[in-house]
Amino acid sequence: PPVLMVAAVWKWDIGYMMGMFGWKAALAVLINALAATMVFRRELSLISTAFDQREQNRAPLTLIITHLGLLATVVAFAHHPAMFLGILLFFLGIAQAYEQYQDRLILREGLLVAFFLAGLVVLGGQQQWWLQPVLLSMGADAVFVGATILTAFTDNAALTYLGSLVEGLSDAFKYALVAGAVTGGGLTIIANAPNPAGQNILQRFFPGGVSPLGLLAAALVPTVILALCFLLL
């Protein structure tokens, strides 16, 4: 979402994204993943890798292929609402007919994210009058730090969308805004839309649930590593 909010406005294609952001983010993920593996190697060694061979509801290959085909067509027709909705309804029908082969659809959570982004697009356009002079008075480095901090307390798509409303921004400014929004997206539960989903999956492994302060403290070092990759490479 933070990239999609600006890609069309700033004419950023997949090649530009991979060259300016993709490989740097991949490098940071590799460094952080290796570091986390080394720190928690004792706990990871206790995880059983054996598969349960008694699974009764293993999904048929044809159903798996159907799901992959629907996913590919959704991506292909993402900018054609009539086709998109038709494919979505077809998928919902298949999911209902073969519900024994898959987990519960998280429709409520997805709709909440959709309503948030829709409200952002509708209401965000009214903020240009005060946002433009504020952003134009800031340098690229200040924007990077500010976006990284702000996205810990607000969704990063909101920041980049508001930035896309401002005219006359330099390329360095645009890079700093998006890089900062992406960097701080994992600091807190509310910093990014997928974070609550991750919390919902992992909270059963933490007594009393995931601690917001604990998450912030644990995310500081990986966030600094990602920031350095974006700033120095």
PDB file of C-alpha atoms in Angstrom:
ATOM      1  CA  PRO A   1       0.000   0.000   0.000  1.00  0.00           C
ATOM      2  CA  PRO A   2       2.655   2.676   0.746  1.00  0.00           C
ATOM      3  CA  VAL A   3       4.194   2.121  -2.681  1.00  0.00           C
ATOM      4  CA  LEU A   4       0.915   1.759  -4.568  1.00  0.00           C
ATOM      5  CA  MET A   5      -0.200   5.123  -3.217  1.00  0.00           C
ATOM      6  CA  VAL A   6       2.605   6.918  -5.064  1.00  0.00           C
ATOM      7  CA  ALA A   7       3.640   4.619  -7.932  1.00  0.00           C
ATOM      8  CA  ALA A   8       1.190   5.959 -10.522  1.00  0.00           C
ATOM      9  CA  VAL A   9       1.564   9.610  -9.487  1.00  0.00           C
ATOM     10  CA  TRP A  10       5.371   9.559  -9.526  1.00  0.00           C
ATOM     11  CA  LYS A  11       5.687   7.156 -12.503  1.00  0.00           C
ATOM     12  CA  TRP A  12       7.560   4.491 -10.518  1.00  0.00           C
ATOM     13  CA  ASP A  13       7.563   1.143 -12.344  1.00  0.00           C
ATOM     14  CA  ILE A  14       8.765  -2.274 -11.164  1.00  0.00           C
ATOM     15  CA  GLY A  15      12.265  -1.715 -12.548  1.00  0.00           C
ATOM     16  CA  TYR A  16      12.683   1.517 -10.615  1.00  0.00           C
ATOM     17  CA  MET A  17      11.351  -0.058  -7.418  1.00  0.00           C
ATOM     18  CA  MET A  18      13.682  -3.041  -7.646  1.00  0.00           C
ATOM     19  CA  GLY A  19      16.686  -0.841  -8.407  1.00  0.00           C
ATOM     20  CA  MET A  20      16.046   1.799  -5.741  1.00  0.00           C
ATOM     21  CA  PHE A  21      14.310  -0.156  -2.983  1.00  0.00           C
ATOM     22  CA  GLY A  22      13.968  -3.879  -3.661  1.00  0.00           C
ATOM     23  CA  TRP A  23      17.527  -5.145  -3.375  1.00  0.00           C
ATOM     24  CA  LYS A  24      18.269  -2.921  -0.387  1.00  0.00           C
ATOM     25  CA  ALA A  25      15.210  -4.198   1.470  1.00  0.00           C
ATOM     26  CA  ALA A  26      16.108  -7.805   0.545  1.00  0.00           C
ATOM     27  CA  LEU A  27      19.634  -7.327   1.904  1.00  0.00           C
ATOM     28  CA  ALA A  28      18.293  -5.905   5.172  1.00  0.00           C
ATOM     29  CA  VAL A  29      15.854  -8.809   5.516  1.00  0.00           C
ATOM     30  CA  LEU A  30      18.698 -11.282   4.954  1.00  0.00           C
ATOM     31  CA  ILE A  31      20.897  -9.605   7.578  1.00  0.00           C
ATOM     32  CA  ASN A  32      18.079  -9.393  10.124  1.00  0.00           C
ATOM     33  CA  ALA A  33      16.933 -12.966   9.483  1.00  0.00           C
ATOM     34  CA  LEU A  34      20.466 -14.328   9.925  1.00  0.00           C
ATOM     35  CA  ALA A  35      20.933 -12.302  13.104  1.00  0.00           C
ATOM     36  CA  ALA A  36      17.601 -13.485  14.540  1.00  0.00           C
ATOM     37  CA  THR A  37      18.461 -17.084  13.656  1.00  0.00           C
ATOM     38  CA  MET A  38      21.775 -16.841  15.492  1.00  0.00           C
ATOM     39  CA  VAL A  39      20.249 -15.165  18.557  1.00  0.00           C
ATOM     40  CA  PHE A  40      17.409 -17.708  18.821  1.00  0.00           C
ATOM     41  CA  ARG A  41      19.253 -20.751  17.486  1.00  0.00           C
ATOM     42  CA  ARG A  42      18.666 -22.677  20.725  1.00  0.00           C
ATOM     43  CA  GLU A  43      14.896 -22.119  20.602  1.00  0.00           C
ATOM     44  CA  LEU A  44      14.764 -22.875  16.877  1.00  0.00           C
ATOM     45  CA  SER A  45      16.607 -26.163  17.368  1.00  0.00           C
ATOM     46  CA  LEU A  46      13.761 -27.340  19.616  1.00  0.00           C
ATOM     47  CA  ILE A  47      11.122 -26.941  16.902  1.00  0.00           C
ATOM     48  CA  SER A  48      10.030 -30.241  15.418  1.00  0.00           C
ATOM     49  CA  THR A  49      10.234 -30.400  11.629  1.00  0.00           C
ATOM     50  CA  ALA A  50       8.338 -33.670  11.321  1.00  0.00           C
ATOM     51  CA  PHE A  51       5.169 -33.544   9.243  1.00  0.00           C
ATOM     52  CA  ASP A  52       1.966 -35.178  10.368  1.00  0.00           C
ATOM     53  CA  GLN A  53       1.261 -37.919   7.846  1.00  0.00           C
ATOM     54  CA  ARG A  54      -2.271 -38.414   9.169  1.00  0.00           C
ATOM     55  CA  GLU A  55      -3.734 -35.332   7.547  1.00  0.00           C
ATOM     56  CA  GLN A  56      -7.278 -36.171   6.454  1.00  0.00           C
ATOM     57  CA  ASN A  57      -8.134 -33.053   4.458  1.00  0.00           C
ATOM     58  CA  ARG A  58      -5.138 -32.532   2.246  1.00  0.00           C
ATOM     59  CA  ALA A  59      -6.063 -30.127  -0.561  1.00  0.00           C
ATOM     60  CA  PRO A  60      -6.285 -31.734  -4.026  1.00  0.00           C
ATOM     61  CA  LEU A  61      -3.759 -30.588  -6.609  1.00  0.00           C
ATOM     62  CA  THR A  62      -6.530 -29.287  -8.861  1.00  0.00           C
ATOM     63  CA  LEU A  63      -7.793 -27.010  -6.076  1.00  0.00           C
ATOM     64  CA  ILE A  64      -4.277 -25.691  -5.438  1.00  0.00           C
ATOM     65  CA  ILE A  65      -3.830 -24.941  -9.147  1.00  0.00           C
ATOM     66  CA  THR A  66      -7.238 -23.224  -9.214  1.00  0.00           C
ATOM     67  CA  HIS A  67      -6.263 -20.979  -6.314  1.00  0.00           C
ATOM     68  CA  LEU A  68      -2.971 -20.040  -7.980  1.00  0.00           C
ATOM     69  CA  GLY A  69      -4.793 -19.303 -11.233  1.00  0.00           C
ATOM     70  CA  LEU A  70      -7.309 -17.065  -9.462  1.00  0.00           C
ATOM     71  CA  LEU A  71      -4.490 -15.232  -7.680  1.00  0.00           C
ATOM     72  CA  ALA A  72      -2.713 -14.624 -10.984  1.00  0.00           C
ATOM     73  CA  THR A  73      -5.883 -13.312 -12.669  1.00  0.00           C
ATOM     74  CA  VAL A  74      -6.644 -11.001  -9.729  1.00  0.00           C
ATOM     75  CA  VAL A  75      -3.198  -9.442 -10.152  1.00  0.00           C
ATOM     76  CA  ALA A  76      -3.615  -9.221 -13.929  1.00  0.00           C
ATOM     77  CA  PHE A  77      -7.022  -7.509 -13.707  1.00  0.00           C
ATOM     78  CA  ALA A  78      -6.363  -5.419 -10.575  1.00  0.00           C
ATOM     79  CA  HIS A  79      -7.198  -2.203 -12.477  1.00  0.00           C
ATOM     80  CA  HIS A  80     -10.376  -3.575 -14.096  1.00  0.00           C
ATOM     81  CA  PRO A  81     -13.068  -3.528 -11.374  1.00  0.00           C
ATOM     82  CA  ALA A  82     -15.666  -5.592 -13.266  1.00  0.00           C
ATOM     83  CA  MET A  83     -13.236  -8.448 -13.918  1.00  0.00           C
ATOM     84  CA  PHE A  84     -11.732  -8.151 -10.441  1.00  0.00           C
ATOM     85  CA  LEU A  85     -15.098  -8.450  -8.686  1.00  0.00           C
ATOM     86  CA  GLY A  86     -16.146 -11.349 -10.888  1.00  0.00           C
ATOM     87  CA  ILE A  87     -12.967 -13.264 -10.055  1.00  0.00           C
ATOM     88  CA  LEU A  88     -13.386 -12.458  -6.357  1.00  0.00           C
ATOM     89  CA  LEU A  89     -16.958 -13.770  -6.316  1.00  0.00           C
ATOM     90  CA  PHE A  90     -15.861 -16.913  -8.146  1.00  0.00           C
ATOM     91  CA  PHE A  91     -13.151 -17.442  -5.523  1.00  0.00           C
ATOM     92  CA  LEU A  92     -15.632 -16.958  -2.666  1.00  0.00           C
ATOM     93  CA  GLY A  93     -17.880 -19.592  -4.215  1.00  0.00           C
ATOM     94  CA  ILE A  94     -15.017 -22.086  -4.455  1.00  0.00           C
ATOM     95  CA  ALA A  95     -13.925 -21.315  -0.901  1.00  0.00           C
ATOM     96  CA  GLN A  96     -17.459 -21.959   0.352  1.00  0.00           C
ATOM     97  CA  ALA A  97     -17.846 -25.181  -1.635  1.00  0.00           C
ATOM     98  CA  TYR A  98     -14.510 -26.653  -0.500  1.00  0.00           C
ATOM     99  CA  GLU A  99     -14.154 -25.098   2.930  1.00  0.00           C
ATOM    100  CA  GLN A 100     -12.891 -28.390   4.410  1.00  0.00           C
ATOM    101  CA  TYR A 101      -9.617 -27.898   2.537  1.00  0.00           C
ATOM    102  CA  GLN A 102      -8.726 -24.400   3.735  1.00  0.00           C
ATOM    103  CA  ASP A 103      -8.656 -22.057   6.699  1.00  0.00           C
ATOM    104  CA  ARG A 104     -11.313 -19.492   7.477  1.00  0.00           C
ATOM    105  CA  LEU A 105     -11.327 -16.518   5.114  1.00  0.00           C
ATOM    106  CA  ILE A 106     -10.314 -13.341   6.954  1.00  0.00           C
ATOM    107  CA  LEU A 107     -12.899 -11.185   5.194  1.00  0.00           C
ATOM    108  CA  ARG A 108     -13.652  -8.904   8.141  1.00  0.00           C
ATOM    109  CA  GLU A 109     -10.003  -7.971   8.601  1.00  0.00           C
ATOM    110  CA  GLY A 110      -9.557  -7.413   4.874  1.00  0.00           C
ATOM    111  CA  LEU A 111     -12.619  -5.189   4.685  1.00  0.00           C
ATOM    112  CA  LEU A 112     -11.394  -3.094   7.617  1.00  0.00           C
ATOM    113  CA  VAL A 113      -8.144  -2.440   5.754  1.00  0.00           C
ATOM    114  CA  ALA A 114     -10.089  -1.667   2.575  1.00  0.00           C
ATOM    115  CA  PHE A 115     -12.329   0.857   4.357  1.00  0.00           C
ATOM    116  CA  PHE A 116      -9.271   2.493   5.906  1.00  0.00           C
ATOM    117  CA  LEU A 117      -7.558   2.916   2.532  1.00  0.00           C
ATOM    118  CA  ALA A 118     -10.787   4.131   0.909  1.00  0.00           C
ATOM    119  CA  GLY A 119     -11.215   6.748   3.640  1.00  0.00           C
ATOM    120  CA  LEU A 120      -7.595   7.757   3.189  1.00  0.00           C
ATOM    121  CA  VAL A 121      -8.094   8.424  -0.516  1.00  0.00           C
ATOM    122  CA  VAL A 122     -11.388  10.301   0.018  1.00  0.00           C
ATOM    123  CA  LEU A 123     -10.318  12.451   2.970  1.00  0.00           C
ATOM    124  CA  GLY A 124      -6.582  12.710   2.308  1.00  0.00           C
ATOM    125  CA  GLY A 125      -7.120  14.920  -0.721  1.00  0.00           C
ATOM    126  CA  GLN A 126      -8.414  17.670   1.563  1.00  0.00           C
ATOM    127  CA  GLN A 127      -5.111  17.939   3.454  1.00  0.00           C
ATOM    128  CA  GLN A 128      -2.948  19.401   0.705  1.00  0.00           C
ATOM    129  CA  TRP A 129      -3.457  23.021   1.794  1.00  0.00           C
ATOM    130  CA  TRP A 130      -1.388  22.639   4.973  1.00  0.00           C
ATOM    131  CA  LEU A 131       0.742  19.635   4.073  1.00  0.00           C
ATOM    132  CA  GLN A 132       2.468  21.097   1.025  1.00  0.00           C
ATOM    133  CA  PRO A 133       4.166  24.079   2.741  1.00  0.00           C
ATOM    134  CA  VAL A 134       5.234  21.887   5.682  1.00  0.00           C
ATOM    135  CA  LEU A 135       6.879  19.221   3.529  1.00  0.00           C
ATOM    136  CA  LEU A 136       8.502  21.698   1.154  1.00  0.00           C
ATOM    137  CA  SER A 137      10.224  23.336   4.123  1.00  0.00           C
ATOM    138  CA  MET A 138      11.948  20.071   5.099  1.00  0.00           C
ATOM    139  CA  GLY A 139      15.086  18.444   3.703  1.00  0.00           C
ATOM    140  CA  ALA A 140      15.327  14.841   2.516  1.00  0.00           C
ATOM    141  CA  ASP A 141      17.146  13.607   5.648  1.00  0.00           C
ATOM    142  CA  ALA A 142      14.575  15.221   7.940  1.00  0.00           C
ATOM    143  CA  VAL A 143      11.772  13.631   5.927  1.00  0.00           C
ATOM    144  CA  PHE A 144      13.365  10.178   6.218  1.00  0.00           C
ATOM    145  CA  VAL A 145      13.682  10.423  10.003  1.00  0.00           C
ATOM    146  CA  GLY A 146      10.248  11.995  10.383  1.00  0.00           C
ATOM    147  CA  ALA A 147       8.545   9.377   8.212  1.00  0.00           C
ATOM    148  CA  THR A 148      10.266   6.543  10.090  1.00  0.00           C
ATOM    149  CA  ILE A 149       9.054   7.887  13.434  1.00  0.00           C
ATOM    150  CA  LEU A 150       5.572   8.852  12.297  1.00  0.00           C
ATOM    151  CA  THR A 151       4.847   5.518  10.652  1.00  0.00           C
ATOM    152  CA  ALA A 152       5.278   3.842  14.034  1.00  0.00           C
ATOM    153  CA  PHE A 153       2.065   5.593  15.093  1.00  0.00           C
ATOM    154  CA  THR A 154       0.118   5.772  11.847  1.00  0.00           C
ATOM    155  CA  ASP A 155      -0.218   3.523   8.804  1.00  0.00           C
ATOM    156  CA  ASN A 156       2.619   4.059   6.330  1.00  0.00           C
ATOM    157  CA  ALA A 157       0.228   4.172   3.352  1.00  0.00           C
ATOM    158  CA  ALA A 158      -1.283   7.306   4.866  1.00  0.00           C
ATOM    159  CA  LEU A 159       2.102   9.045   4.924  1.00  0.00           C
ATOM    160  CA  THR A 160       3.055   8.249   1.355  1.00  0.00           C
ATOM    161  CA  TYR A 161      -0.401   9.111   0.028  1.00  0.00           C
ATOM    162  CA  LEU A 162      -0.327  12.514   1.698  1.00  0.00           C
ATOM    163  CA  GLY A 163       3.147  13.035   0.265  1.00  0.00           C
ATOM    164  CA  SER A 164       1.883  12.199  -3.237  1.00  0.00           C
ATOM    165  CA  LEU A 165      -0.503  15.153  -3.006  1.00  0.00           C
ATOM    166  CA  VAL A 166       2.372  17.624  -2.786  1.00  0.00           C
ATOM    167  CA  GLU A 167       3.681  19.060  -6.039  1.00  0.00           C
ATOM    168  CA  GLY A 168       7.277  20.021  -6.810  1.00  0.00           C
ATOM    169  CA  LEU A 169       9.064  17.397  -4.704  1.00  0.00           C
ATOM    170  CA  SER A 170      12.598  16.392  -5.676  1.00  0.00           C
ATOM    171  CA  ASP A 171      13.563  12.783  -6.431  1.00  0.00           C
ATOM    172  CA  ALA A 172      15.655  12.666  -3.250  1.00  0.00           C
ATOM    173  CA  PHE A 173      12.667  13.858  -1.242  1.00  0.00           C
ATOM    174  CA  LYS A 174      10.378  11.210  -2.747  1.00  0.00           C
ATOM    175  CA  TYR A 175      12.911   8.472  -2.062  1.00  0.00           C
ATOM    176  CA  ALA A 176      13.363   9.616   1.544  1.00  0.00           C
ATOM    177  CA  LEU A 177       9.605   9.694   2.170  1.00  0.00           C
ATOM    178  CA  VAL A 178       8.899   6.190   0.878  1.00  0.00           C
ATOM    179  CA  ALA A 179      12.084   4.699   2.362  1.00  0.00           C
ATOM    180  CA  GLY A 180      11.245   6.170   5.760  1.00  0.00           C
ATOM    181  CA  ALA A 181       7.652   4.953   5.614  1.00  0.00           C
ATOM    182  CA  VAL A 182       8.810   1.435   4.749  1.00  0.00           C
ATOM    183  CA  THR A 183      11.560   1.453   7.376  1.00  0.00           C
ATOM    184  CA  GLY A 184       9.287   2.252  10.305  1.00  0.00           C
ATOM    185  CA  GLY A 185       6.464  -0.039   9.220  1.00  0.00           C
ATOM    186  CA  GLY A 186       7.373  -2.804  11.655  1.00  0.00           C
ATOM    187  CA  LEU A 187       7.944  -0.824  14.831  1.00  0.00           C
ATOM    188  CA  THR A 188       4.457  -1.141  16.300  1.00  0.00           C
ATOM    189  CA  ILE A 189       1.249  -3.097  15.769  1.00  0.00           C
ATOM    190  CA  ILE A 190      -0.555  -0.127  14.210  1.00  0.00           C
ATOM    191  CA  ALA A 191       2.353   0.913  11.983  1.00  0.00           C
ATOM    192  CA  ASN A 192       1.302  -1.265   9.050  1.00  0.00           C
ATOM    193  CA  ALA A 193      -1.848  -3.091   8.017  1.00  0.00           C
ATOM    194  CA  PRO A 194      -0.350  -6.660   8.061  1.00  0.00           C
ATOM    195  CA  ASN A 195       1.011  -6.221  11.592  1.00  0.00           C
ATOM    196  CA  PRO A 196      -2.305  -6.992  13.377  1.00  0.00           C
ATOM    197  CA  ALA A 197      -2.573 -10.195  11.323  1.00  0.00           C
ATOM    198  CA  GLY A 198       0.901 -11.225  12.456  1.00  0.00           C
ATOM    199  CA  GLN A 199       0.012 -10.410  16.042  1.00  0.00           C
ATOM    200  CA  ASN A 200      -3.132 -12.535  15.792  1.00  0.00           C
ATOM    201  CA  ILE A 201      -1.055 -15.506  14.592  1.00  0.00           C
ATOM    202  CA  LEU A 202       1.715 -15.180  17.186  1.00  0.00           C
ATOM    203  CA  GLN A 203      -0.053 -13.980  20.322  1.00  0.00           C
ATOM    204  CA  ARG A 204      -0.866 -17.534  21.484  1.00  0.00           C
ATOM    205  CA  PHE A 205       2.870 -18.125  21.895  1.00  0.00           C
ATOM    206  CA  PHE A 206       3.211 -15.176  24.309  1.00  0.00           C
ATOM    207  CA  PRO A 207       1.734 -15.276  27.830  1.00  0.00           C
ATOM    208  CA  GLY A 208      -0.835 -12.481  27.932  1.00  0.00           C
ATOM    209  CA  GLY A 209      -0.383 -11.713  24.220  1.00  0.00           C
ATOM    210  CA  VAL A 210       2.238  -9.712  22.342  1.00  0.00           C
ATOM    211  CA  SER A 211       3.514  -6.760  24.369  1.00  0.00           C
ATOM    212  CA  PRO A 212       3.439  -3.506  22.331  1.00  0.00           C
ATOM    213  CA  LEU A 213       6.474  -2.158  24.204  1.00  0.00           C
ATOM    214  CA  GLY A 214       8.269  -5.468  23.796  1.00  0.00           C
ATOM    215  CA  LEU A 215       7.559  -5.408  20.073  1.00  0.00           C
ATOM    216  CA  LEU A 216       8.890  -1.855  19.797  1.00  0.00           C
ATOM    217  CA  ALA A 217      12.087  -2.750  21.689  1.00  0.00           C
ATOM    218  CA  ALA A 218      12.666  -5.896  19.619  1.00  0.00           C
ATOM    219  CA  ALA A 219      12.096  -4.017  16.358  1.00  0.00           C
ATOM    220  CA  LEU A 220      14.573  -1.196  17.020  1.00  0.00           C
ATOM    221  CA  VAL A 221      17.737  -2.993  15.895  1.00  0.00           C
ATOM    222  CA  PRO A 222      16.220  -4.472  12.684  1.00  0.00           C
ATOM    223  CA  THR A 223      14.755  -1.046  11.908  1.00  0.00           C
ATOM    224  CA  VAL A 224      18.159   0.624  12.282  1.00  0.00           C
ATOM    225  CA  ILE A 225      19.725  -1.972   9.972  1.00  0.00           C
ATOM    226  CA  LEU A 226      17.059  -1.336   7.325  1.00  0.00           C
ATOM    227  CA  ALA A 227      17.514   2.430   7.685  1.00  0.00           C
ATOM    228  CA  LEU A 228      21.262   2.100   7.147  1.00  0.00           C
ATOM    229  CA  CYS A 229      20.708   0.000   4.018  1.00  0.00           C
ATOM    230  CA  PHE A 230      18.396   2.663   2.575  1.00  0.00           C
ATOM    231  CA  LEU A 231      20.632   5.582   3.544  1.00  0.00           C
ATOM    232  CA  LEU A 232      24.104   4.253   2.771  1.00  0.00           C
ATOM    233  CA  LEU A 233      23.633   1.955  -0.233  1.00  0.00           C
TER     234      LEU A 233
END
